[in-house]
Coordinates of C-alpha atoms (C1' of nucleotides) in Angstrom, one line a residue:
Chain A
V1 CA 103.6 -53.0 39.0
T2 CA 100.3 -51.6 40.3
T3 CA 99.3 -48.1 39.4
T4 CA 97.0 -45.7 41.2
S5 CA 96.3 -43.7 38.1
D6 CA 93.4 -44.5 35.9
D7 CA 95.5 -45.9 33.1
K8 CA 93.6 -48.2 30.7
I9 CA 96.3 -50.8 31.3
Q10 CA 96.0 -52.1 34.8
R11 CA 97.7 -55.0 36.5
R12 CA 94.6 -55.6 38.8
L13 CA 91.3 -56.2 37.1
D14 CA 88.3 -54.7 38.9
P15 CA 85.2 -57.0 38.4
I16 CA 82.8 -54.2 39.3
K17 CA 84.2 -52.0 36.5
V18 CA 83.9 -54.9 34.1
V19 CA 80.2 -55.3 35.0
E20 CA 79.7 -51.5 34.6
S21 CA 81.2 -51.4 31.2
A22 CA 79.2 -54.5 30.2
L23 CA 76.0 -52.4 31.0
V24 CA 77.3 -49.5 28.9
I25 CA 78.2 -51.7 26.0
A26 CA 74.8 -53.4 26.0
E27 CA 72.9 -50.1 25.8
S28 CA 75.2 -48.6 23.1
E29 CA 75.8 -51.6 21.0
G30 CA 73.3 -54.3 22.0
L31 CA 73.3 -57.3 24.1
A32 CA 75.3 -59.4 21.7
A33 CA 78.2 -56.9 22.1
I34 CA 78.7 -58.1 25.7
T35 CA 81.6 -60.5 25.1
I36 CA 84.3 -61.9 27.3
R37 CA 87.0 -60.9 24.7
R38 CA 85.6 -57.5 24.2
L39 CA 85.4 -56.7 27.9
A40 CA 89.0 -58.1 28.3
Q41 CA 90.3 -55.8 25.6
D42 CA 88.6 -52.8 27.0
H43 CA 90.2 -53.4 30.3
G44 CA 93.6 -54.1 28.9
V45 CA 93.7 -57.7 29.9
T46 CA 93.6 -61.2 28.4
P47 CA 90.2 -62.8 28.0
M48 CA 91.2 -65.5 30.4
A49 CA 91.8 -62.9 33.2
L50 CA 88.0 -62.6 33.4
Y51 CA 87.6 -66.2 34.5
R52 CA 89.4 -65.4 37.7
H53 CA 86.5 -63.2 38.7
F54 CA 83.5 -65.0 36.9
R55 CA 83.1 -68.7 36.6
D56 CA 81.7 -68.2 33.1
K57 CA 79.7 -65.7 31.0
E58 CA 76.5 -66.7 32.7
E59 CA 77.9 -65.6 36.0
L60 CA 79.0 -62.3 34.5
L61 CA 75.5 -61.7 33.2
D62 CA 74.1 -62.5 36.6
A63 CA 76.4 -59.8 38.0
V64 CA 75.1 -57.3 35.4
V65 CA 71.5 -57.9 36.5
E66 CA 72.5 -57.6 40.2
Q67 CA 74.2 -54.2 39.3
L68 CA 71.1 -53.0 37.6
L69 CA 68.8 -54.2 40.5
S70 CA 71.0 -52.6 43.0
E71 CA 70.1 -49.2 41.7
V72 CA 66.5 -49.6 42.5
V73 CA 65.6 -47.4 45.4
L74 CA 62.6 -48.9 47.1
P75 CA 60.2 -46.3 48.6
E76 CA 59.8 -46.4 52.4
P77 CA 56.7 -48.3 53.6
T78 CA 53.8 -46.0 54.6
D79 CA 50.4 -46.5 55.9
R80 CA 48.7 -45.7 52.7
P81 CA 46.7 -48.4 50.9
W82 CA 48.8 -51.3 49.5
H83 CA 48.0 -50.6 45.9
E84 CA 49.3 -47.1 46.1
Q85 CA 52.5 -48.3 47.7
M86 CA 52.6 -51.0 45.0
R87 CA 52.4 -48.4 42.4
A88 CA 55.4 -46.5 43.9
V89 CA 57.4 -49.7 44.0
L90 CA 56.8 -50.5 40.4
A91 CA 57.6 -46.9 39.4
A92 CA 60.9 -47.2 41.2
V93 CA 61.7 -50.3 39.2
L94 CA 60.8 -48.6 36.0
D95 CA 63.0 -45.6 36.8
V96 CA 66.0 -47.9 36.8
F97 CA 65.0 -50.1 33.9
R98 CA 63.9 -47.5 31.4
P99 CA 67.4 -46.4 30.5
H100 CA 68.4 -50.0 29.9
P101 CA 66.0 -51.5 27.4
N102 CA 68.6 -53.9 26.1
T103 CA 69.7 -55.4 29.4
A104 CA 66.2 -55.4 31.0
G105 CA 65.3 -58.7 29.5
L106 CA 68.3 -60.4 31.2
T107 CA 66.4 -59.8 34.5
L108 CA 63.5 -62.1 33.6
T109 CA 65.1 -65.3 34.9
R110 CA 67.6 -63.7 37.4
I111 CA 65.6 -61.7 39.9
L112 CA 65.9 -64.1 42.8
L113 CA 69.6 -64.7 42.3
S114 CA 70.8 -61.5 43.9
D115 CA 70.3 -59.6 47.1
P116 CA 68.7 -56.5 45.6
G117 CA 66.3 -58.8 43.6
L118 CA 65.3 -60.6 46.8
A119 CA 64.7 -57.2 48.5
L120 CA 62.4 -56.3 45.6
A121 CA 60.6 -59.6 45.8
E122 CA 60.2 -59.4 49.5
R123 CA 58.7 -55.9 49.4
T124 CA 56.3 -56.9 46.6
L125 CA 55.2 -60.1 48.4
G126 CA 54.7 -58.1 51.6
L127 CA 52.3 -55.7 50.0
L128 CA 50.4 -58.5 48.4
V129 CA 50.2 -60.8 51.4
D130 CA 50.0 -58.4 54.3
G131 CA 48.4 -55.5 52.4
A132 CA 46.0 -57.1 50.0
G133 CA 45.5 -60.4 51.8
F134 CA 46.6 -62.7 49.1
P135 CA 47.6 -66.3 49.9
K136 CA 51.3 -66.7 49.5
E137 CA 51.1 -68.9 46.4
E138 CA 49.0 -66.4 44.5
A139 CA 51.2 -63.5 45.8
A140 CA 54.3 -65.3 44.4
E141 CA 52.8 -65.7 40.9
I142 CA 51.4 -62.1 40.9
A143 CA 54.7 -60.7 42.0
S144 CA 56.8 -62.4 39.4
Q145 CA 54.3 -61.9 36.6
S146 CA 54.0 -58.2 37.4
I147 CA 57.8 -57.5 37.5
C148 CA 58.1 -59.5 34.3
S149 CA 55.4 -57.4 32.8
L150 CA 57.3 -54.2 33.6
I151 CA 60.5 -55.6 32.2
T152 CA 58.9 -56.5 28.9
L153 CA 57.2 -53.1 28.8
V154 CA 60.7 -51.6 28.8
A155 CA 62.2 -54.1 26.4
T156 CA 59.4 -53.9 23.8
E157 CA 58.7 -50.1 24.0
P158 CA 57.9 -49.1 20.4
G159 CA 60.9 -47.3 19.1
A160 CA 63.2 -48.7 21.8
G161 CA 66.2 -50.9 20.9
L162 CA 69.4 -50.2 19.1
Y163 CA 70.0 -47.5 16.5
A164 CA 73.1 -45.6 15.4
D165 CA 71.5 -42.2 16.0
T166 CA 68.2 -40.5 16.5
E167 CA 67.6 -40.3 12.7
A168 CA 68.1 -44.0 12.3
R169 CA 65.6 -44.7 15.1
E170 CA 62.9 -42.4 13.5
D171 CA 63.6 -44.1 10.2
A172 CA 63.0 -47.5 11.7
V173 CA 59.8 -46.3 13.3
R174 CA 58.6 -44.8 10.1
R175 CA 59.3 -48.1 8.3
K176 CA 57.4 -50.0 10.9
R177 CA 54.5 -47.7 10.7
A178 CA 54.4 -47.8 6.9
M179 CA 54.5 -51.6 7.1
L180 CA 51.5 -51.7 9.4
M181 CA 49.6 -49.2 7.2
S182 CA 50.2 -51.2 4.2
V183 CA 48.5 -54.3 5.5
S184 CA 45.1 -55.3 4.2
P185 CA 42.6 -52.9 5.9
R186 CA 39.9 -55.4 5.2
R187 CA 41.5 -58.2 7.1
Y188 CA 43.2 -56.1 9.7
P189 CA 41.2 -52.9 10.2
H190 CA 42.1 -52.4 13.9
V191 CA 45.8 -53.0 13.2
V192 CA 45.8 -50.3 10.5
A193 CA 43.8 -47.9 12.7
A194 CA 46.2 -48.4 15.6
A195 CA 49.4 -48.4 13.3
D196 CA 50.7 -45.3 15.0
A197 CA 50.4 -46.6 18.6
L198 CA 51.8 -49.9 17.6
S199 CA 54.9 -48.5 15.9
S200 CA 55.9 -45.5 18.1
C201 CA 55.2 -44.0 21.4
A202 CA 53.5 -40.6 21.4
D203 CA 53.9 -40.0 25.1
R204 CA 56.6 -42.2 26.7
D205 CA 55.8 -41.2 30.3
G206 CA 52.2 -41.9 29.7
Y207 CA 53.1 -45.3 28.1
F208 CA 54.8 -46.4 31.2
D209 CA 52.3 -44.9 33.6
F210 CA 49.5 -46.8 31.8
G211 CA 51.5 -50.0 32.0
I212 CA 51.7 -49.6 35.8
D213 CA 48.0 -48.8 35.8
L214 CA 47.2 -52.0 34.0
V215 CA 49.3 -54.2 36.2
V216 CA 48.0 -52.8 39.5
A217 CA 44.4 -53.0 38.2
G218 CA 45.0 -56.6 37.6
M219 CA 46.1 -57.1 41.2
R220 CA 43.2 -55.4 42.5
G221 CA 40.8 -57.2 40.2
V222 CA 41.8 -60.6 41.5
S223 CA 42.4 -59.5 45.1
P224 CA 40.3 -61.3 47.8
A225 CA 39.3 -58.1 49.4
Chain B
V1 CA 69.5 -85.9 -8.7
T2 CA 66.3 -85.3 -6.8
T3 CA 64.8 -88.0 -4.7
T4 CA 61.2 -88.5 -3.6
S5 CA 62.2 -90.7 -0.6
D6 CA 62.8 -89.1 2.8
D7 CA 66.6 -89.5 2.7
K8 CA 68.5 -87.3 5.0
I9 CA 70.5 -86.2 2.0
Q10 CA 68.4 -84.1 -0.4
R11 CA 69.4 -82.1 -3.3
R12 CA 66.5 -79.6 -2.5
L13 CA 66.3 -77.9 0.8
D14 CA 62.8 -77.4 2.3
P15 CA 62.9 -74.1 4.3
I16 CA 59.7 -75.2 6.2
K17 CA 61.4 -78.3 7.3
V18 CA 64.4 -76.2 8.5
V19 CA 62.1 -74.0 10.5
E20 CA 60.4 -77.0 12.0
S21 CA 63.6 -78.7 13.1
A22 CA 64.8 -75.3 14.5
L23 CA 61.7 -75.5 16.8
V24 CA 62.5 -79.0 17.8
I25 CA 66.1 -78.2 18.5
A26 CA 65.3 -75.2 20.6
E27 CA 63.0 -77.1 22.9
S28 CA 65.3 -80.1 23.2
E29 CA 68.6 -78.3 23.4
G30 CA 67.9 -74.7 24.1
L31 CA 67.7 -71.6 21.9
A32 CA 71.5 -71.3 21.5
A33 CA 71.5 -74.7 19.7
I34 CA 69.7 -73.0 16.8
T35 CA 72.5 -72.5 14.5
I36 CA 72.9 -72.1 10.8
R37 CA 75.6 -74.7 10.7
R38 CA 73.7 -77.2 12.8
L39 CA 70.6 -76.9 10.8
A40 CA 72.6 -77.2 7.5
Q41 CA 74.2 -80.4 8.8
D42 CA 70.9 -81.9 10.0
H43 CA 69.5 -81.3 6.5
G44 CA 72.6 -82.7 4.7
V45 CA 73.6 -79.4 3.2
T46 CA 76.3 -76.7 3.4
P47 CA 75.7 -73.8 5.8
M48 CA 75.6 -71.5 2.8
A49 CA 72.7 -73.3 1.4
L50 CA 70.4 -71.8 4.0
Y51 CA 71.2 -68.3 2.8
R52 CA 69.3 -69.0 -0.5
H53 CA 66.1 -69.3 1.7
F54 CA 66.8 -66.9 4.6
R55 CA 68.6 -63.5 4.2
D56 CA 70.3 -64.1 7.6
K57 CA 69.7 -65.8 11.0
E58 CA 67.4 -63.0 12.1
E59 CA 65.0 -63.9 9.2
L60 CA 65.2 -67.6 10.1
L61 CA 64.1 -66.8 13.7
D62 CA 61.3 -64.6 12.3
A63 CA 60.1 -67.6 10.4
V64 CA 60.3 -69.8 13.6
V65 CA 58.0 -67.4 15.3
E66 CA 55.7 -67.3 12.4
Q67 CA 55.5 -71.1 12.4
L68 CA 54.7 -71.1 16.1
L69 CA 52.0 -68.3 15.8
S70 CA 50.4 -70.1 12.8
E71 CA 49.5 -72.9 15.2
V72 CA 47.2 -70.6 17.2
V73 CA 43.6 -71.4 16.6
L74 CA 41.6 -68.3 17.3
P75 CA 38.1 -69.1 18.7
E76 CA 35.2 -68.0 16.6
P77 CA 33.7 -64.6 17.6
T78 CA 30.5 -65.0 19.7
D79 CA 28.0 -62.6 21.3
R80 CA 29.4 -63.3 24.8
P81 CA 31.0 -60.5 26.8
W82 CA 34.3 -59.2 25.4
H83 CA 36.3 -60.3 28.5
E84 CA 35.1 -63.9 28.2
Q85 CA 36.1 -63.9 24.5
M86 CA 39.4 -62.4 25.4
R87 CA 40.0 -65.1 27.9
A88 CA 39.4 -67.7 25.2
V89 CA 41.8 -65.9 22.8
L90 CA 44.5 -65.8 25.5
A91 CA 43.9 -69.4 26.3
A92 CA 44.4 -70.4 22.7
V93 CA 47.7 -68.5 22.7
L94 CA 48.8 -70.3 25.8
D95 CA 47.9 -73.7 24.3
V96 CA 50.4 -73.1 21.6
F97 CA 53.2 -71.5 23.6
R98 CA 53.2 -73.8 26.6
P99 CA 55.0 -76.6 24.8
H100 CA 57.6 -74.1 23.7
P101 CA 59.1 -72.3 26.7
N102 CA 62.5 -71.8 25.0
T103 CA 61.2 -70.3 21.8
A104 CA 58.3 -68.3 23.3
G105 CA 60.6 -65.3 24.1
L106 CA 61.5 -64.9 20.5
T107 CA 57.9 -63.7 19.9
L108 CA 58.2 -60.7 22.1
T109 CA 59.6 -58.5 19.4
R110 CA 58.2 -60.4 16.4
I111 CA 54.4 -60.6 16.7
L112 CA 53.5 -58.0 14.1
L113 CA 56.0 -59.3 11.5
S114 CA 53.9 -62.3 10.3
D115 CA 50.4 -62.8 9.1
P116 CA 49.2 -65.1 12.0
G117 CA 50.7 -62.5 14.4
L118 CA 48.7 -59.8 12.8
A119 CA 45.5 -61.9 13.0
L120 CA 46.1 -62.3 16.7
A121 CA 46.7 -58.6 17.2
E122 CA 43.6 -57.8 15.1
R123 CA 41.4 -60.0 17.1
T124 CA 42.7 -58.7 20.4
L125 CA 42.4 -55.1 19.4
G126 CA 38.9 -55.7 18.1
L127 CA 37.7 -57.1 21.4
L128 CA 39.3 -54.2 23.3
V129 CA 38.1 -51.4 20.9
D130 CA 34.6 -52.6 19.8
G131 CA 33.9 -54.8 22.9
A132 CA 35.4 -52.9 25.8
G133 CA 35.3 -49.4 24.3
F134 CA 39.0 -48.6 24.7
P135 CA 40.4 -45.8 22.5
K136 CA 42.7 -47.4 20.0
E137 CA 45.9 -46.1 21.5
E138 CA 45.2 -47.7 24.9
A139 CA 44.0 -50.8 23.1
A140 CA 47.3 -51.1 21.3
E141 CA 49.3 -50.9 24.5
I142 CA 47.0 -53.3 26.4
A143 CA 47.1 -55.8 23.6
S144 CA 50.9 -55.9 23.3
Q145 CA 51.5 -55.9 27.1
S146 CA 48.9 -58.7 27.6
I147 CA 50.4 -60.9 24.9
C148 CA 53.9 -60.2 26.3
S149 CA 52.6 -61.1 29.8
L150 CA 51.5 -64.5 28.5
I151 CA 54.7 -65.2 26.8
T152 CA 56.9 -64.4 29.8
L153 CA 54.5 -66.5 31.9
V154 CA 55.4 -69.5 29.7
A155 CA 59.1 -68.5 29.5
T156 CA 59.6 -68.0 33.2
E157 CA 57.3 -70.9 34.5
P158 CA 59.1 -72.2 37.6
G159 CA 60.7 -75.5 36.7
A160 CA 60.5 -74.8 33.0
G161 CA 63.6 -74.5 30.9
L162 CA 66.2 -77.0 29.7
Y163 CA 67.2 -80.1 31.6
A164 CA 68.6 -83.4 30.5
D165 CA 65.8 -85.5 32.0
T166 CA 63.0 -85.3 34.6
E167 CA 65.4 -86.1 37.4
A168 CA 67.7 -83.2 36.4
R169 CA 64.8 -80.8 36.4
E170 CA 63.5 -81.9 39.8
D171 CA 67.1 -81.6 41.0
A172 CA 67.3 -77.9 39.8
V173 CA 63.9 -77.1 41.4
R174 CA 65.1 -78.6 44.7
R175 CA 68.3 -76.6 44.6
K176 CA 66.4 -73.4 43.8
R177 CA 64.0 -74.0 46.7
A178 CA 66.9 -74.8 49.0
M179 CA 68.5 -71.5 48.0
L180 CA 65.4 -69.5 48.7
M181 CA 64.9 -71.3 52.0
S182 CA 68.5 -70.6 53.1
V183 CA 68.1 -66.9 52.7
S184 CA 67.8 -64.7 55.9
P185 CA 64.3 -65.2 57.2
R186 CA 64.6 -61.9 59.1
R187 CA 65.3 -59.8 56.1
Y188 CA 63.2 -61.9 53.6
P189 CA 60.4 -63.5 55.6
H190 CA 57.9 -63.5 52.7
V191 CA 60.4 -64.9 50.2
V192 CA 61.2 -67.8 52.6
A193 CA 57.5 -68.4 53.2
A194 CA 56.8 -68.5 49.5
A195 CA 59.9 -70.4 48.6
D196 CA 57.8 -73.4 47.3
A197 CA 55.7 -71.3 44.9
L198 CA 58.7 -69.3 43.7
S199 CA 60.7 -72.4 42.8
S200 CA 58.2 -74.8 41.4
C201 CA 54.7 -75.0 40.2
A202 CA 52.3 -77.1 42.2
D203 CA 49.5 -76.9 39.7
R204 CA 50.6 -76.0 36.2
D205 CA 47.1 -75.6 34.7
G206 CA 46.2 -73.5 37.7
Y207 CA 49.3 -71.4 37.3
F208 CA 48.4 -70.5 33.7
D209 CA 44.7 -70.0 34.4
F210 CA 45.5 -67.6 37.2
G211 CA 48.0 -65.8 34.8
I212 CA 45.1 -65.2 32.4
D213 CA 42.8 -64.1 35.2
L214 CA 45.4 -61.5 36.2
V215 CA 45.7 -60.1 32.7
V216 CA 42.0 -60.0 32.0
A217 CA 41.3 -58.5 35.5
G218 CA 43.7 -55.7 34.5
M219 CA 41.9 -55.0 31.3
R220 CA 38.6 -54.8 33.0
G221 CA 40.1 -52.7 35.8
V222 CA 41.2 -49.9 33.4
S223 CA 38.3 -50.3 31.0
P224 CA 36.2 -47.1 30.4
A225 CA 32.9 -49.0 30.9
Chain C
dA1 C1' 68.0 -71.2 -9.3
dC2 C1' 70.3 -73.5 -6.0
dC3 C1' 74.2 -75.4 -3.8
dT4 C1' 79.5 -75.9 -2.6
dG5 C1' 84.3 -74.5 -0.9
dA6 C1' 87.3 -71.8 1.1
dA7 C1' 88.1 -68.0 3.8
dC8 C1' 87.3 -64.1 7.3
dA9 C1' 86.5 -62.3 11.6
dC10 C1' 84.8 -63.6 15.4
dC11 C1' 83.0 -66.5 19.8
dG12 C1' 83.4 -69.1 24.9
dT13 C1' 86.4 -72.1 27.3
dT14 C1' 90.3 -75.5 28.8
dC15 C1' 94.9 -76.3 30.0
dA16 C1' 99.4 -75.4 31.2
dA17 C1' 102.5 -72.0 32.3
dG18 C1' 104.2 -67.8 34.1
dT19 C1' 104.9 -64.2 38.3
Chain D
dA1 C1' 96.4 -65.0 43.8
dC2 C1' 96.1 -63.3 39.5
dC3 C1' 97.3 -63.1 34.7
dT4 C1' 99.2 -64.9 30.0
dG5 C1' 99.7 -67.8 25.7
dA6 C1' 98.3 -71.1 22.8
dA7 C1' 95.0 -74.0 21.4
dC8 C1' 90.2 -76.2 20.7
dA9 C1' 85.8 -76.4 19.0
dC10 C1' 82.8 -73.6 17.6
dC11 C1' 79.9 -69.2 15.4
dG12 C1' 77.6 -66.0 11.2
dT13 C1' 78.6 -64.4 6.9
dT14 C1' 81.0 -62.9 2.3
dC15 C1' 82.8 -64.1 -2.1
dA16 C1' 83.6 -66.7 -6.0
dA17 C1' 82.7 -70.8 -8.2
dG18 C1' 80.2 -74.7 -9.7
dT19 C1' 75.8 -77.3 -11.9

DNA sequence: ACCTGAACACCGTTCAAGT
DNA sequence: ACCTGAACACCGTTCAAGT
């Protein structure tokens, strides 16, 4: 008995909706909350029903990453310098990943498994090889290391992660800062001095902009030009 | 009945040995194989015995990371340029992490939780602030992003990860390369061209050296000097 | 202080069966 | 083709009890 209404109980399971709710769950309750059984329940179905659409949990997580990467809107190629275009590509990636600090890490080992990931890799490699003149081996390493850098930037943003509410997050940040301030200033003077920056993030946009600066500066620094 | 021999069955549980075997298990069977119950069994003890030494699994993993970081031998400070010393520090980190691709990722969110991690952060910040002249906020971000970059370099090394034997690993690398070669060369020409570099690692030492080059080049590129 | 035993509330996954 | 039911072999963790 199929229904066209949006009842919670459906005869037909939509794998795309499963993936979408996995994304929502991960950001609101953490990566560990992505569970075959939980997803099945939310979609009014038996856990085993999911196995008709995903070979196993690994494949479901692959699909989550693909969904995320598919939201990246690559900027159109221009005739501006390669490093300016690279900056725009990396910014486009950050735009998508920033709202998903919990799921971002899944991407580290799954970029090349999906079409949108290949498109991102292709574009990055193109700028590095045709634009900057890197040999393809170096371009491959630079491309993956750079994307991974941005991902960890999102995943390790001070004050990111999972908290019940804003107050809980501010509390955790305060605790972390207090911990860093309470460390021996004789042994760790710079850590104490930088306790603020290490525990929170005064300017979030600035944090990510500087992250891109650092990555692009690295590319230019080792470029053959 | 305590025994001084190295029987598997001991009355007294050594938390350090538990952490050490967790490290061994993770590298031989994957991160998911680190299990309270498994560790308890290996040490001839009830699962609940571990809770006398670790508040929960999270704290055990913190200890695993601390154990790993404690093996880092920071090079003595010299009067050479800051970027050369930085290179030496990062190389020292890589020396320790390279044999532990499966556990490396645990470090991403745990560096500042342990003493050896603080020592590493202190040293890195010192070179960036006193050596390169960065303001402490920028130094903090550069330091964490750089360490994270190295960690993901280890964790995502092509051909790294978990395989039954050398043959299984070579098989996986071949499959991955075949997958990348079989992609549309019209849509993804650079990916196809770089399939080799993206799926395996011709020169592992060169791979890691270049990774350090890239990170240090980024630091120098954004440095105020 | 340190460990045990039993139990609770979960997991992913296989297999056979239903429609 | 797609979903269900029951079962298997696991998890982390709490609580009360032992020595």
